[in-house]
Amino acid sequence: MKYELSSELQQMRDAVRKFVKAELEPLEQSIDATGELPPHILPLLGKHGYLAMRLPEEVGGAGMGLFPYCIALEEFSRSHRVFGLLASGGGGLTPIAIARHGTPEQRNNYLSGLMDGSKRTAFALTEPAGGSDNSAMTTQANKVDGGWIINGRKHYINGAHDADFITLIAITDPVKRTRGGVTAFLVDRGTPGFNVTRVDTTMGSDVIKLAEIEFDNCTVPDSAVLGKPGQGFDLAKESLRDGRMAVSCSCIGTADRLLEMSAAHAKQRVTFGKPLSERQAIQWMLADSEVDIAAARAMVYETLRQIDAGVNVGTAPSVCKLYCSEMVGRVADRAVQIHGGMGIVQGYPVERMYRDVRHYRIGEGSSEVQRMLIAKDVLKRVP
Ligand SMILES: Cc1cc2nc3c(=O)[nH]c(=O)nc-3n(C[C@H](O)[C@H](O)[C@H](O)COP(=O)(O)OP(=O)(O)OC[C@H]3O[C@@H](n4cnc5c(N)ncnc54)[C@H](O)[C@@H]3O)c2cc1C
């Protein structure tokens, strides 16, 4: 099912698709095999402006709204999952948070490196004490003269071991906690007391690994605070809203490619004297995936349009993220089934994508957490 986009958006989508096909798709299997990102990728994305899509024009970005930006992410996610992550700026949308809430000094120090691909970042919210329940976090920053002393541990932080700096979310008022007692800090790698204690490889195509980081009397200056003290949880929530929309579009992009590959395979593979595409059992799987993707696009594009128009969309990002992350799992499962043995042999994109899409049901808030948020909203509507 075709979703009509404005000609401007269509042109942008076509340009990104052309770039992804020419420059990124040829690398996706070798990245999966080696677990390494070729060093030219980040600078290449930077050169083409793909690391600055959402940043405002006054800092050198393209000033895109969330809708066009997410359409671009959808295209990146047709290839390897890592490209979508990189194009989203890594680090839970840290670049846009710095552009919106950073001081002129922070913008100067960090943004140009993120835009040209010479700097990497990460977003550290989750910790052993507070995963789904972020309000249980224990990492704490105590105010001292001229700065803050941080103690605590964060884990499952995408790319924190490779990051030049991270955005850290910590408790700064143990009484207020998530009601105005949480602050965001920009912490540079190499700051004494900021240590990477562990790097986890995961079941997916593991290029950007998950790191555990520890803060042991790590002292940062007042100038490291991003936004205002006490504003950190709002900043994290803002990042999660946009992050959930970004994940939703990434799921759509991956699902669309899986369906395309499934249809192509079904037409070409002959069993019992006929192509698979002539069998009703296979046609129904293709049809179900098409319906899944169409429903996802309709809800996601409408939510994005409303966000860009300044509408308070409430729990719609949770609805989108929940639906899309589960939808891409169903589409990937059907794709494996249609490809038969080829669907589970390493070295074919379907097998890699099947592994990769499992992440989406956990990161940026698990399916259960999205259901909790959505149900709370539903129950509020009746007396
Ligand atoms: C690929 C990936 C990348 C990530 N990147 C980052 C990152 O860059 N930065 C960052 O800060 N974090 C990151 N995370 C962490 C992620 O946000 C957490 O893993 C997630 O919030 C779940 O927390 P948890 O792992 O502690 O699971 P838990 O909170 O222990 O939950 C375990 C299971 O129980 C369910 N559950 C929990 N509470 C309830 C409840 N009340 N009712 C019903 N079910 C419940 C959960 O849904 C889950 O299925 C990443 C995770 C993944 C998988």
mmCIF file of C-alpha atoms in Angstrom, residues 114-372:
data_model
loop_
_atom_site.group_PDB
_atom_site.id
_atom_site.type_symbol
_atom_site.label_atom_id
_atom_site.label_comp_id
_atom_site.label_asym_id
_atom_site.label_seq_id
_atom_site.Cartn_x
_atom_site.Cartn_y
_atom_site.Cartn_z
ATOM 1 C CA LEU A 114 28.891 15.020 16.013
ATOM 2 C CA MET A 115 27.832 16.511 12.688
ATOM 3 C CA ASP A 116 31.014 15.658 10.778
ATOM 4 C CA GLY A 117 31.327 12.194 12.328
ATOM 5 C CA SER A 118 34.589 12.840 14.174
ATOM 6 C CA LYS A 119 32.915 12.544 17.610
ATOM 7 C CA ARG A 120 30.704 9.833 19.069
ATOM 8 C CA THR A 121 28.343 10.002 21.966
ATOM 9 C CA ALA A 122 26.042 7.857 24.120
ATOM 10 C CA PHE A 123 23.007 8.372 26.342
ATOM 11 C CA ALA A 124 23.234 6.834 29.815
ATOM 12 C CA LEU A 125 19.926 6.406 31.609
ATOM 13 C CA THR A 126 19.496 2.677 32.339
ATOM 14 C CA GLU A 127 21.224 1.155 35.336
ATOM 15 C CA PRO A 128 21.112 -2.117 37.236
ATOM 16 C CA ALA A 129 18.783 -0.585 39.816
ATOM 17 C CA GLY A 130 16.568 1.167 37.284
ATOM 18 C CA GLY A 131 15.824 -0.472 33.923
ATOM 19 C CA SER A 132 12.152 -0.375 33.004
ATOM 20 C CA ASP A 133 11.623 1.560 36.211
ATOM 21 C CA ASN A 134 13.938 4.528 35.670
ATOM 22 C CA SER A 135 12.605 6.205 38.788
ATOM 23 C CA ALA A 136 14.495 3.604 40.844
ATOM 24 C CA MET A 137 17.849 4.836 39.569
ATOM 25 C CA THR A 138 20.542 5.346 42.189
ATOM 26 C CA THR A 139 23.344 7.112 40.322
ATOM 27 C CA GLN A 140 23.751 10.360 42.188
ATOM 28 C CA ALA A 141 25.528 13.674 41.598
ATOM 29 C CA ASN A 142 26.231 15.772 44.689
ATOM 30 C CA LYS A 143 26.766 19.509 44.455
ATOM 31 C CA VAL A 144 30.150 20.812 45.556
ATOM 32 C CA ASP A 145 31.749 24.190 45.075
ATOM 33 C CA GLY A 146 32.040 24.816 41.302
ATOM 34 C CA GLY A 147 30.791 21.410 40.216
ATOM 35 C CA TRP A 148 29.342 17.989 40.998
ATOM 36 C CA ILE A 149 30.686 14.655 42.247
ATOM 37 C CA ILE A 150 29.054 11.652 40.593
ATOM 38 C CA ASN A 151 28.837 8.095 41.919
ATOM 39 C CA GLY A 152 26.955 5.157 40.438
ATOM 40 C CA ARG A 153 26.756 2.666 37.596
ATOM 41 C CA LYS A 154 24.899 2.565 34.288
ATOM 42 C CA HIS A 155 24.578 -0.443 31.995
ATOM 43 C CA TYR A 156 23.332 -1.481 28.534
ATOM 44 C CA ILE A 157 24.508 1.869 27.183
ATOM 45 C CA ASN A 158 24.801 1.747 23.416
ATOM 46 C CA GLY A 159 28.332 2.621 22.335
ATOM 47 C CA ALA A 160 29.429 4.177 25.653
ATOM 48 C CA HIS A 161 32.827 2.463 25.416
ATOM 49 C CA ASP A 162 33.565 4.233 22.108
ATOM 50 C CA ALA A 163 31.983 7.558 22.986
ATOM 51 C CA ASP A 164 33.998 10.770 23.260
ATOM 52 C CA PHE A 165 31.420 12.013 25.732
ATOM 53 C CA ILE A 166 28.117 10.849 27.151
ATOM 54 C CA THR A 167 24.874 12.382 28.348
ATOM 55 C CA LEU A 168 24.396 11.069 31.858
ATOM 56 C CA ILE A 169 21.119 11.178 33.757
ATOM 57 C CA ALA A 170 21.627 11.257 37.551
ATOM 58 C CA ILE A 171 19.730 12.024 40.743
ATOM 59 C CA THR A 172 20.671 15.444 42.126
ATOM 60 C CA ASP A 173 17.898 15.765 44.699
ATOM 61 C CA PRO A 174 17.186 12.464 46.477
ATOM 62 C CA VAL A 175 13.927 13.847 47.890
ATOM 63 C CA LYS A 176 12.408 15.173 44.682
ATOM 64 C CA ARG A 177 13.955 12.390 42.543
ATOM 65 C CA THR A 178 12.054 12.149 39.201
ATOM 66 C CA ARG A 179 9.821 15.079 40.192
ATOM 67 C CA GLY A 180 12.471 17.709 39.551
ATOM 68 C CA GLY A 181 15.415 16.030 41.257
ATOM 69 C CA VAL A 182 17.164 14.552 38.208
ATOM 70 C CA THR A 183 19.813 16.326 36.116
ATOM 71 C CA ALA A 184 21.531 15.659 32.775
ATOM 72 C CA PHE A 185 25.307 16.035 32.505
ATOM 73 C CA LEU A 186 27.704 15.957 29.570
ATOM 74 C CA VAL A 187 30.678 13.901 30.749
ATOM 75 C CA ASP A 188 33.848 13.648 28.651
ATOM 76 C CA ARG A 189 35.736 10.416 28.219
ATOM 77 C CA GLY A 190 38.922 10.575 30.258
ATOM 78 C CA THR A 191 37.322 12.451 33.143
ATOM 79 C CA PRO A 192 38.902 10.862 36.235
ATOM 80 C CA GLY A 193 36.440 8.501 37.925
ATOM 81 C CA PHE A 194 34.500 7.769 34.684
ATOM 82 C CA ASN A 195 35.346 4.160 33.799
ATOM 83 C CA VAL A 196 34.061 1.650 31.246
ATOM 84 C CA THR A 197 33.830 -1.534 33.338
ATOM 85 C CA ARG A 198 32.346 -3.974 30.850
ATOM 86 C CA VAL A 199 31.326 -4.277 27.200
ATOM 87 C CA ASP A 200 28.500 -6.669 26.325
ATOM 88 C CA THR A 201 28.031 -8.239 22.931
ATOM 89 C CA THR A 202 24.418 -8.984 22.061
ATOM 90 C CA MET A 203 22.409 -11.466 19.990
ATOM 91 C CA GLY A 204 21.882 -9.002 17.165
ATOM 92 C CA SER A 205 24.302 -7.810 14.575
ATOM 93 C CA ASP A 206 26.660 -6.522 17.123
ATOM 94 C CA VAL A 207 28.487 -3.454 15.928
ATOM 95 C CA ILE A 208 27.546 -0.886 18.521
ATOM 96 C CA LYS A 209 27.923 -2.858 21.698
ATOM 97 C CA LEU A 210 26.306 -2.216 25.070
ATOM 98 C CA ALA A 211 28.646 -0.917 27.762
ATOM 99 C CA GLU A 212 28.596 -0.717 31.507
ATOM 100 C CA ILE A 213 30.078 2.445 32.950
ATOM 101 C CA GLU A 214 30.950 3.367 36.491
ATOM 102 C CA PHE A 215 31.277 6.738 38.187
ATOM 103 C CA ASP A 216 33.617 6.651 41.140
ATOM 104 C CA ASN A 217 33.825 10.121 42.691
ATOM 105 C CA CYS A 218 33.827 11.499 39.162
ATOM 106 C CA THR A 219 34.007 15.300 39.372
ATOM 107 C CA VAL A 220 32.535 17.492 36.644
ATOM 108 C CA PRO A 221 32.291 21.286 36.521
ATOM 109 C CA ASP A 222 29.005 23.224 36.658
ATOM 110 C CA SER A 223 29.409 23.804 32.921
ATOM 111 C CA ALA A 224 28.762 20.050 32.385
ATOM 112 C CA VAL A 225 25.072 20.404 33.304
ATOM 113 C CA LEU A 226 22.865 20.085 30.200
ATOM 114 C CA GLY A 227 19.774 22.250 30.562
ATOM 115 C CA LYS A 228 18.999 23.249 34.116
ATOM 116 C CA PRO A 229 19.586 21.251 37.301
ATOM 117 C CA GLY A 230 16.405 19.295 37.985
ATOM 118 C CA GLN A 231 15.344 19.252 34.311
ATOM 119 C CA GLY A 232 17.041 15.946 33.484
ATOM 120 C CA PHE A 233 14.017 13.674 33.605
ATOM 121 C CA ASP A 234 12.017 15.943 31.291
ATOM 122 C CA LEU A 235 14.954 15.959 28.924
ATOM 123 C CA ALA A 236 15.142 12.156 29.045
ATOM 124 C CA LYS A 237 11.384 11.899 28.396
ATOM 125 C CA GLU A 238 11.669 14.264 25.425
ATOM 126 C CA SER A 239 14.447 12.088 24.074
ATOM 127 C CA LEU A 240 12.384 8.930 24.660
ATOM 128 C CA ARG A 241 9.373 10.383 22.800
ATOM 129 C CA ASP A 242 11.461 11.120 19.720
ATOM 130 C CA GLY A 243 13.425 7.910 20.189
ATOM 131 C CA ARG A 244 10.240 5.846 20.136
ATOM 132 C CA MET A 245 9.206 7.464 16.866
ATOM 133 C CA ALA A 246 12.697 6.865 15.446
ATOM 134 C CA VAL A 247 12.525 3.177 16.447
ATOM 135 C CA SER A 248 9.049 2.910 14.897
ATOM 136 C CA CYS A 249 10.321 4.173 11.553
ATOM 137 C CA SER A 250 13.388 1.959 11.750
ATOM 138 C CA CYS A 251 11.060 -1.044 12.205
ATOM 139 C CA ILE A 252 9.011 0.012 9.166
ATOM 140 C CA GLY A 253 12.146 0.348 7.005
ATOM 141 C CA THR A 254 13.433 -3.083 7.993
ATOM 142 C CA ALA A 255 9.987 -4.678 7.548
ATOM 143 C CA ASP A 256 9.596 -3.133 4.101
ATOM 144 C CA ARG A 257 12.915 -4.554 2.913
ATOM 145 C CA LEU A 258 12.077 -7.980 4.384
ATOM 146 C CA LEU A 259 8.767 -8.007 2.519
ATOM 147 C CA GLU A 260 10.478 -6.957 -0.712
ATOM 148 C CA MET A 261 13.041 -9.755 -0.337
ATOM 149 C CA SER A 262 10.296 -12.254 0.538
ATOM 150 C CA ALA A 263 8.262 -11.394 -2.567
ATOM 151 C CA ALA A 264 11.328 -11.573 -4.814
ATOM 152 C CA HIS A 265 12.322 -14.950 -3.380
ATOM 153 C CA ALA A 266 8.781 -16.298 -3.674
ATOM 154 C CA LYS A 267 8.695 -15.425 -7.373
ATOM 155 C CA GLN A 268 12.044 -16.967 -8.124
ATOM 156 C CA ARG A 269 11.964 -20.176 -6.053
ATOM 157 C CA VAL A 270 10.208 -23.118 -7.734
ATOM 158 C CA THR A 271 8.920 -26.106 -5.747
ATOM 159 C CA PHE A 272 6.731 -28.933 -7.029
ATOM 160 C CA GLY A 273 6.890 -27.355 -10.475
ATOM 161 C CA LYS A 274 5.598 -23.902 -9.571
ATOM 162 C CA PRO A 275 7.035 -20.707 -8.051
ATOM 163 C CA LEU A 276 6.271 -20.262 -4.346
ATOM 164 C CA SER A 277 4.471 -17.027 -5.243
ATOM 165 C CA GLU A 278 1.670 -19.076 -6.828
ATOM 166 C CA ARG A 279 0.922 -20.881 -3.549
ATOM 167 C CA GLN A 280 -1.823 -19.472 -1.410
ATOM 168 C CA ALA A 281 0.021 -20.299 1.840
ATOM 169 C CA ILE A 282 2.888 -18.048 0.737
ATOM 170 C CA GLN A 283 0.636 -15.337 -0.694
ATOM 171 C CA TRP A 284 -1.155 -15.070 2.641
ATOM 172 C CA MET A 285 2.110 -14.496 4.471
ATOM 173 C CA LEU A 286 3.014 -11.733 1.996
ATOM 174 C CA ALA A 287 -0.444 -10.211 2.362
ATOM 175 C CA ASP A 288 -0.302 -10.272 6.170
ATOM 176 C CA SER A 289 3.079 -8.503 6.131
ATOM 177 C CA GLU A 290 1.760 -5.879 3.717
ATOM 178 C CA VAL A 291 -1.208 -5.198 6.024
ATOM 179 C CA ASP A 292 1.101 -5.002 9.052
ATOM 180 C CA ILE A 293 3.374 -2.477 7.358
ATOM 181 C CA ALA A 294 0.494 -0.383 6.012
ATOM 182 C CA ALA A 295 -1.084 -0.121 9.472
ATOM 183 C CA ALA A 296 2.281 0.829 10.971
ATOM 184 C CA ARG A 297 2.895 3.553 8.384
ATOM 185 C CA ALA A 298 -0.569 5.038 8.843
ATOM 186 C CA MET A 299 -0.236 5.391 12.634
ATOM 187 C CA VAL A 300 3.409 6.457 12.608
ATOM 188 C CA TYR A 301 3.172 9.044 9.830
ATOM 189 C CA GLU A 302 0.056 10.594 11.353
ATOM 190 C CA THR A 303 1.731 10.817 14.776
ATOM 191 C CA LEU A 304 4.834 12.367 13.239
ATOM 192 C CA ARG A 305 2.726 14.901 11.360
ATOM 193 C CA GLN A 306 0.996 15.882 14.596
ATOM 194 C CA ILE A 307 4.277 16.150 16.546
ATOM 195 C CA ASP A 308 5.694 18.477 13.899
ATOM 196 C CA ALA A 309 2.499 20.543 14.094
ATOM 197 C CA GLY A 310 3.076 20.982 17.833
ATOM 198 C CA VAL A 311 0.215 18.735 18.947
ATOM 199 C CA ASN A 312 0.580 16.996 22.314
ATOM 200 C CA VAL A 313 0.378 13.404 21.123
ATOM 201 C CA GLY A 314 0.254 11.824 24.579
ATOM 202 C CA THR A 315 0.939 8.118 24.481
ATOM 203 C CA ALA A 316 0.837 7.866 20.658
ATOM 204 C CA PRO A 317 4.647 7.303 20.468
ATOM 205 C CA SER A 318 4.186 4.322 22.809
ATOM 206 C CA VAL A 319 1.366 3.003 20.607
ATOM 207 C CA CYS A 320 3.601 3.349 17.538
ATOM 208 C CA LYS A 321 6.694 1.843 19.159
ATOM 209 C CA LEU A 322 4.773 -1.106 20.596
ATOM 210 C CA TYR A 323 2.982 -1.867 17.338
ATOM 211 C CA CYS A 324 6.007 -1.407 15.082
ATOM 212 C CA SER A 325 8.513 -3.348 17.187
ATOM 213 C CA GLU A 326 6.124 -6.323 17.365
ATOM 214 C CA MET A 327 5.073 -5.910 13.719
ATOM 215 C CA VAL A 328 8.655 -6.165 12.428
ATOM 216 C CA GLY A 329 9.106 -9.368 14.455
ATOM 217 C CA ARG A 330 6.108 -10.917 12.681
ATOM 218 C CA VAL A 331 7.318 -9.762 9.260
ATOM 219 C CA ALA A 332 10.838 -11.094 9.936
ATOM 220 C CA ASP A 333 9.437 -14.439 11.065
ATOM 221 C CA ARG A 334 7.384 -14.769 7.867
ATOM 222 C CA ALA A 335 10.414 -13.748 5.803
ATOM 223 C CA VAL A 336 12.477 -16.552 7.346
ATOM 224 C CA GLN A 337 9.648 -19.025 6.664
ATOM 225 C CA ILE A 338 9.298 -17.972 3.020
ATOM 226 C CA HIS A 339 13.062 -18.245 2.486
ATOM 227 C CA GLY A 340 13.180 -21.744 4.001
ATOM 228 C CA GLY A 341 16.731 -22.939 4.715
ATOM 229 C CA MET A 342 18.117 -19.777 3.177
ATOM 230 C CA GLY A 343 16.300 -17.823 5.879
ATOM 231 C CA ILE A 344 18.372 -19.320 8.659
ATOM 232 C CA VAL A 345 21.765 -19.542 6.969
ATOM 233 C CA GLN A 346 24.257 -16.945 8.148
ATOM 234 C CA GLY A 347 25.410 -14.623 5.401
ATOM 235 C CA TYR A 348 21.910 -13.929 4.066
ATOM 236 C CA PRO A 349 20.296 -10.643 5.087
ATOM 237 C CA VAL A 350 17.069 -12.300 6.290
ATOM 238 C CA GLU A 351 18.877 -14.264 9.004
ATOM 239 C CA ARG A 352 20.719 -11.142 10.196
ATOM 240 C CA MET A 353 17.590 -9.002 10.202
ATOM 241 C CA TYR A 354 15.622 -11.655 12.111
ATOM 242 C CA ARG A 355 18.217 -11.476 14.908
ATOM 243 C CA ASP A 356 18.471 -7.716 14.787
ATOM 244 C CA VAL A 357 14.798 -6.865 15.081
ATOM 245 C CA ARG A 358 14.485 -8.617 18.456
ATOM 246 C CA HIS A 359 16.244 -5.645 20.070
ATOM 247 C CA TYR A 360 13.418 -3.316 19.180
ATOM 248 C CA ARG A 361 11.013 -4.847 21.714
ATOM 249 C CA ILE A 362 13.352 -3.988 24.589
ATOM 250 C CA GLY A 363 15.278 -0.742 23.916
ATOM 251 C CA GLU A 364 13.538 2.675 24.298
ATOM 252 C CA GLY A 365 11.093 1.030 26.737
ATOM 253 C CA SER A 366 10.016 -2.596 26.449
ATOM 254 C CA SER A 367 6.669 -3.764 25.051
ATOM 255 C CA GLU A 368 5.396 -4.269 28.598
ATOM 256 C CA VAL A 369 6.333 -0.727 29.584
ATOM 257 C CA GLN A 370 4.574 0.679 26.491
ATOM 258 C CA ARG A 371 1.471 -1.380 27.346
ATOM 259 C CA MET A 372 1.550 -0.034 30.909
#
